[in-house]
Short mmCIF file of C-alpha atoms in Angstrom, two decimals:
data_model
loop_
_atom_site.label_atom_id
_atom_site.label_comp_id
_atom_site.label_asym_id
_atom_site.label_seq_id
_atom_site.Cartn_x
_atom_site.Cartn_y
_atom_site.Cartn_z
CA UNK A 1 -51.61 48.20 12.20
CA UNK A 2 -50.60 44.45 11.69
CA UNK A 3 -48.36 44.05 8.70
CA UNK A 4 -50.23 42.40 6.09
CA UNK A 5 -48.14 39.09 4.99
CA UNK A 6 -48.85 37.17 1.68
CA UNK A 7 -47.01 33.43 1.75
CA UNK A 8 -46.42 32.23 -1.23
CA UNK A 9 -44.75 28.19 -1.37
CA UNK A 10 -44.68 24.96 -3.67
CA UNK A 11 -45.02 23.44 -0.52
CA UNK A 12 -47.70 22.85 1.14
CA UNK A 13 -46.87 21.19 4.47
CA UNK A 14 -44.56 23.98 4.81
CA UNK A 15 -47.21 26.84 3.86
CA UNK A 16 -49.62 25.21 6.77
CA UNK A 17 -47.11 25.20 9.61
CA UNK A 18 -45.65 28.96 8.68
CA UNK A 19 -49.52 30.10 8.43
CA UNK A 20 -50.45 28.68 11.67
CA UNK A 21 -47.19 30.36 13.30
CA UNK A 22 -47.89 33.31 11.76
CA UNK A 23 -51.20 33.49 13.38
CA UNK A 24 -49.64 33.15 16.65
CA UNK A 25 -48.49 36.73 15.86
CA UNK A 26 -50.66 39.77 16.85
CA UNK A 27 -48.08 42.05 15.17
CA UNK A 28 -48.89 39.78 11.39
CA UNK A 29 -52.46 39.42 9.62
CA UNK A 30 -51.95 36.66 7.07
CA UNK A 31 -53.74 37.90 3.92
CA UNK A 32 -53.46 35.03 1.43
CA UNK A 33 -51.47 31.96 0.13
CA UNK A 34 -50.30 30.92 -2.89
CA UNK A 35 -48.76 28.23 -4.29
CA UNK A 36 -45.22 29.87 -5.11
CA UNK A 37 -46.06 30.20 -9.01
CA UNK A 38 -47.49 33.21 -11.21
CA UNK A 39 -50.91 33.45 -8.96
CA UNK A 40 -48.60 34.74 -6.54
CA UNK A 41 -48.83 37.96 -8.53
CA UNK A 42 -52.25 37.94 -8.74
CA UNK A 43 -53.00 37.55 -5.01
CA UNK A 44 -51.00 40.48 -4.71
CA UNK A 45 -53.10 42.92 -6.86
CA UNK A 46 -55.83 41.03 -4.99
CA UNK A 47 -54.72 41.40 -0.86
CA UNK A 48 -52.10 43.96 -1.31
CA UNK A 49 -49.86 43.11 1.38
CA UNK A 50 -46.94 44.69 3.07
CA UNK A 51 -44.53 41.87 2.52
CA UNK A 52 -44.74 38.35 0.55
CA UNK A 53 -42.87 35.86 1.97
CA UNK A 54 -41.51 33.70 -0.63
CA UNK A 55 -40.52 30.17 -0.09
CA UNK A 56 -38.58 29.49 -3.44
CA UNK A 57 -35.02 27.25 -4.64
CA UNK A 58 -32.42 29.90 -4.93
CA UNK A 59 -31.04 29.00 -8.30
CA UNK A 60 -34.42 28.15 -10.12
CA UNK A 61 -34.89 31.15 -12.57
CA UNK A 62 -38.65 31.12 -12.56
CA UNK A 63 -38.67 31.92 -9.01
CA UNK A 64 -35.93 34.26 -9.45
CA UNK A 65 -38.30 35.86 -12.39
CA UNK A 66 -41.27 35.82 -10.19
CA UNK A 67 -39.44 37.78 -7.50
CA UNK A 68 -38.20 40.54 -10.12
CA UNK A 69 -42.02 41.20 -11.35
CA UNK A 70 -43.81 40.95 -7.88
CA UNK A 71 -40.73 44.28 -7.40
CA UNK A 72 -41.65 45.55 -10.85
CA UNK A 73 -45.44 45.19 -10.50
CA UNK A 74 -45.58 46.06 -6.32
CA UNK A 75 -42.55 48.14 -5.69
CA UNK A 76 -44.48 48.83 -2.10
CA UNK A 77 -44.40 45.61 -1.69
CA UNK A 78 -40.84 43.88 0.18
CA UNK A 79 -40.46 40.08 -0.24
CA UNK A 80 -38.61 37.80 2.08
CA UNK A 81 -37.45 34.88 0.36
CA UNK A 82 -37.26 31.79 2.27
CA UNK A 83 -35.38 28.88 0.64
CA UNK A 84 -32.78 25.99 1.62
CA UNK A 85 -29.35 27.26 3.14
CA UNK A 86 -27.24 28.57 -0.39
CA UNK A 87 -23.80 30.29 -0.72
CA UNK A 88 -23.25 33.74 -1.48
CA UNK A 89 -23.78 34.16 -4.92
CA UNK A 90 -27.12 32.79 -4.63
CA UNK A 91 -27.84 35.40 -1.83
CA UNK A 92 -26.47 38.20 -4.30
CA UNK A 93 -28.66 36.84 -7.13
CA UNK A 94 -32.06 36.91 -4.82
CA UNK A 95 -31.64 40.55 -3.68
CA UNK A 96 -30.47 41.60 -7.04
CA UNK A 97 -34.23 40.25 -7.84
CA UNK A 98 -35.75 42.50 -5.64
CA UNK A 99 -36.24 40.36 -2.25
CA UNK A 100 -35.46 42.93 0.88
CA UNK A 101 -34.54 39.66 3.19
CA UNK A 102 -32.94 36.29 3.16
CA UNK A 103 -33.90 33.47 5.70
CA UNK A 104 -32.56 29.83 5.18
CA UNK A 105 -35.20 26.88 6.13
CA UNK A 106 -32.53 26.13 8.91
CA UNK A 107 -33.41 29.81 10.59
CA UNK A 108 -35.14 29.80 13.73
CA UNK A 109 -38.99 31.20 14.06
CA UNK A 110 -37.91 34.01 15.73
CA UNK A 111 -35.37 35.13 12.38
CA UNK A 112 -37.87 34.88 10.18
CA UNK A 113 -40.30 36.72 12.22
CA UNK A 114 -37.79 39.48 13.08
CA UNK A 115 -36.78 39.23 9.19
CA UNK A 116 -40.72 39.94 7.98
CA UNK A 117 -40.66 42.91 10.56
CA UNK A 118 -37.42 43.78 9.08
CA UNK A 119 -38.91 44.37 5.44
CA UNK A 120 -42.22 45.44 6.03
CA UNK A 121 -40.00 48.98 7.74
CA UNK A 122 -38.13 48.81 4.73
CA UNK A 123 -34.76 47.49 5.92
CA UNK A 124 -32.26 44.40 4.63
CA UNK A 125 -32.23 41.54 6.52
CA UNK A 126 -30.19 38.50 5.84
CA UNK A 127 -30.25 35.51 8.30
CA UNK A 128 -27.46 34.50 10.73
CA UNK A 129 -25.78 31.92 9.20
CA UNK A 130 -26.37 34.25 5.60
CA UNK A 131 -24.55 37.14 7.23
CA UNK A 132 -21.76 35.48 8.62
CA UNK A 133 -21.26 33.49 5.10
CA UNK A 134 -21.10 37.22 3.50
CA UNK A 135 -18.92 38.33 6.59
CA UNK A 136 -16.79 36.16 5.76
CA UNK A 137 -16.56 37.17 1.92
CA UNK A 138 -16.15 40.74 3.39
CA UNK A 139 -13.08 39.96 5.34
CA UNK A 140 -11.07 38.51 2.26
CA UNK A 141 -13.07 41.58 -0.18
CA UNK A 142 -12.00 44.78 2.60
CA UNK A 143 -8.46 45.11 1.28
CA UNK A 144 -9.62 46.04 -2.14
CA UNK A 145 -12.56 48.60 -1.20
CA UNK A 146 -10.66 50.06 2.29
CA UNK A 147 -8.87 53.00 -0.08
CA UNK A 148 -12.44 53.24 -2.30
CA UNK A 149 -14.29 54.20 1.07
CA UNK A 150 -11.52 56.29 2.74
CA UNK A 151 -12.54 58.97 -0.45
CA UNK A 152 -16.37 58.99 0.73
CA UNK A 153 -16.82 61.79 3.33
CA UNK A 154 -18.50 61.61 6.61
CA UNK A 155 -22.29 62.74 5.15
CA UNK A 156 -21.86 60.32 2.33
CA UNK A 157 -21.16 57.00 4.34
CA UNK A 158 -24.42 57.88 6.23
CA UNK A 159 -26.19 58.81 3.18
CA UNK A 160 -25.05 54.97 1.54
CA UNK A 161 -25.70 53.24 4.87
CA UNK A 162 -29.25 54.71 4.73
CA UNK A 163 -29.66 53.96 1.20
CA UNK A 164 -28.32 50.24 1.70
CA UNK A 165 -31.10 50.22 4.30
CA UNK A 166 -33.87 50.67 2.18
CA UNK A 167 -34.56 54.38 2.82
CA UNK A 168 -36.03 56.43 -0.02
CA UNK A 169 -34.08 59.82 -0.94
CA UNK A 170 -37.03 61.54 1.02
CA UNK A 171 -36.73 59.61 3.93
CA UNK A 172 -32.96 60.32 4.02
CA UNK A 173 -33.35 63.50 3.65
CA UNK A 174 -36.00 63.90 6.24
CA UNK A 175 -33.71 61.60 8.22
CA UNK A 176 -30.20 63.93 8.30
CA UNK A 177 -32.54 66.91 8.23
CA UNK A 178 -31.07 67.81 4.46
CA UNK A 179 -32.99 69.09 1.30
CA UNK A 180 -34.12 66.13 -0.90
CA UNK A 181 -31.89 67.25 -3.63
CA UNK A 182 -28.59 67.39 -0.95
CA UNK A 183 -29.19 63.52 -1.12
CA UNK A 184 -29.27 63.17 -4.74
CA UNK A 185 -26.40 64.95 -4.78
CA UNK A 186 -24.33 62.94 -2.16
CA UNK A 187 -25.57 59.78 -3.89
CA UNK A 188 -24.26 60.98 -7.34
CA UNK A 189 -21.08 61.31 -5.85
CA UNK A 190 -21.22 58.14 -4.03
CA UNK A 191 -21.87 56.35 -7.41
CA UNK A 192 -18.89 58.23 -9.23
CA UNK A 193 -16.16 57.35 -5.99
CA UNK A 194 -17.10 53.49 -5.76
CA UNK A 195 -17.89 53.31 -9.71
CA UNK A 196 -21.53 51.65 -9.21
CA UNK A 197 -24.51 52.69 -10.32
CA UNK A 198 -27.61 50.77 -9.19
CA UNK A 199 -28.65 50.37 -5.75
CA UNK A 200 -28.01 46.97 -5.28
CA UNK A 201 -24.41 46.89 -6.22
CA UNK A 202 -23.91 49.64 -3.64
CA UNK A 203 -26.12 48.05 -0.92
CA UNK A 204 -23.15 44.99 -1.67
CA UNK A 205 -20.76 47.41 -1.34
CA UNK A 206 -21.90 48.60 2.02
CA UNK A 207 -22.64 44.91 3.01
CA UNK A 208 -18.97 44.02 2.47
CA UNK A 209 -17.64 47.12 4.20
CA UNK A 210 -19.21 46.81 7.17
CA UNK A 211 -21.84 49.69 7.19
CA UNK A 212 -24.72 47.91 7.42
CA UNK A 213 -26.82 45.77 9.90
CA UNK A 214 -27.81 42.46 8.28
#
C-alpha cells in the first residue's frame, strides 16, 4: 500500500513543487494539503494519512502547538517537519512536539523521501547535516552518560534502542521474542538507571550515546 502523505505549508510555491515530486513517487499517494495552520488538523480527521509532512519555522510556537495536537489528536499519525536549517535545541524542541523526523529545506529530495518512509515504519529520522550537528553535541555530552550506560545490561540497551526507534512495547516484545510485560519491566529499569522518564528524553539519551540510527 502507498503511504498516505498529508503536506501541510504557509508556502505555497513550496507546497506545489513537493506535491508534484511527491507524485513522482509510486511508493507515496498525496492525500491533501493544507496551508500549515489549524485546518491542518482537520484534513487529518478528514484523509487520515500515514504521515503529515509539516513545513513549519522551528521556533514559532504555533507551529510547535500544532505539531503537539496533530500527536495528541492522531497518535497513528508520524509528522516530518520540514523547516529552514536550525541548531540543536530547536531539533530537541520539534521532536519533543511529537514530529518522528527532521529534514532542513537544504536536504536533498532523496532525504526527505527516505525521511517520510522513515516515519510512516515508525522510526526517527533526522537529516544529514541534523545528525551530524547532534553528533557533534554527543561527542562533547559521552563523558557524562559513558558510566550511566555501562549500568544498563545487554537486553536493556536493545530494549531502549528499540524504544528510541519508535517501536511500541508489543512490537518489542514481539521483536526479542519476550512477554509484553518483560519489556515494561526492562523499560522501568531503564528509566530508574538513566533517571528519565518520558520517551523523548530517553530517545535523546540514546541519540547522544550512539545507539541509534538517525
Amino acid at each position: 500500500m502507498p503511504i498516505r502523505v498529508l503536506l501541510s505549508s504557509k508556502h505555497k510555491a513550496v507546497s506545489e513543487g513537493i506535491a508534484a515530486l511527491l507524485r513522482t513517487h509510486h511508493d507515496m499517494d498525496l492525500v491533501g494539503m493544507a496551508d500549515g495552520d489549524s485546518g491542518t488538523l482537520a484534513l487529518c480527521d478528514e484523509v487520515d494519512p500515514d504521515v503529515v509532512l509539516f513545513g513549519m519555522h522551528s521556533n514559532d510556537a504555533h507551529d510547535l502547538t500544532l505539531m503537539q495536537q496533530m500527536a495528541l489528536r492522531h497518535p497513528p499519525i508520524n509528522t516530518v517537519a520540514f523547516c529552514s536549517p536550525t541548531d540543536r535545541n530547536a531539533i530537541i524542541e520539534i521532536l519533543d512536539a511529537g514530529a518522528k523526523g527532521y529534514v532542513s529545506t537544504t536536504s536533498s529530495i532523496d532525504e526527505l523521501m527516505t525521511a517520510i518512509r522513515a516515519a510512516a515504519a515508525g522510526r526517527l529520522y533526522l537529516c544529514q547535516s541534523a545528525a551530524s550537528d547532534m553528533m557533534d553535541s554527543v561527542r562533547k555530552a559521552r563523558s557524562g552518560d559513558i558510566n550511566v550506560r555501562r549500568q544498563l545490561g545487554g537486553r536493556e540497551e536493545q530494549v531502549l534502542r528499540l524504544i528510541a526507534d519508535g517501536y511500541s512495547s508489543k512490537e518489542i516484545a514481539r521483536n526479542l521474542q519476550i512477554a509484553p510485560s518483560t519489556v515494561e519491566v526492562h523499560r522501568r529499569n531503564i528509566m530508574r538507571k538513566v533517571g528519565l522518564h518520558k520517551v523523548a528524553d530517553l530517545t535523546r539519551y540514546a541519540i547522544r550515546n550512539q545507539m541509534v540510527s538517525i
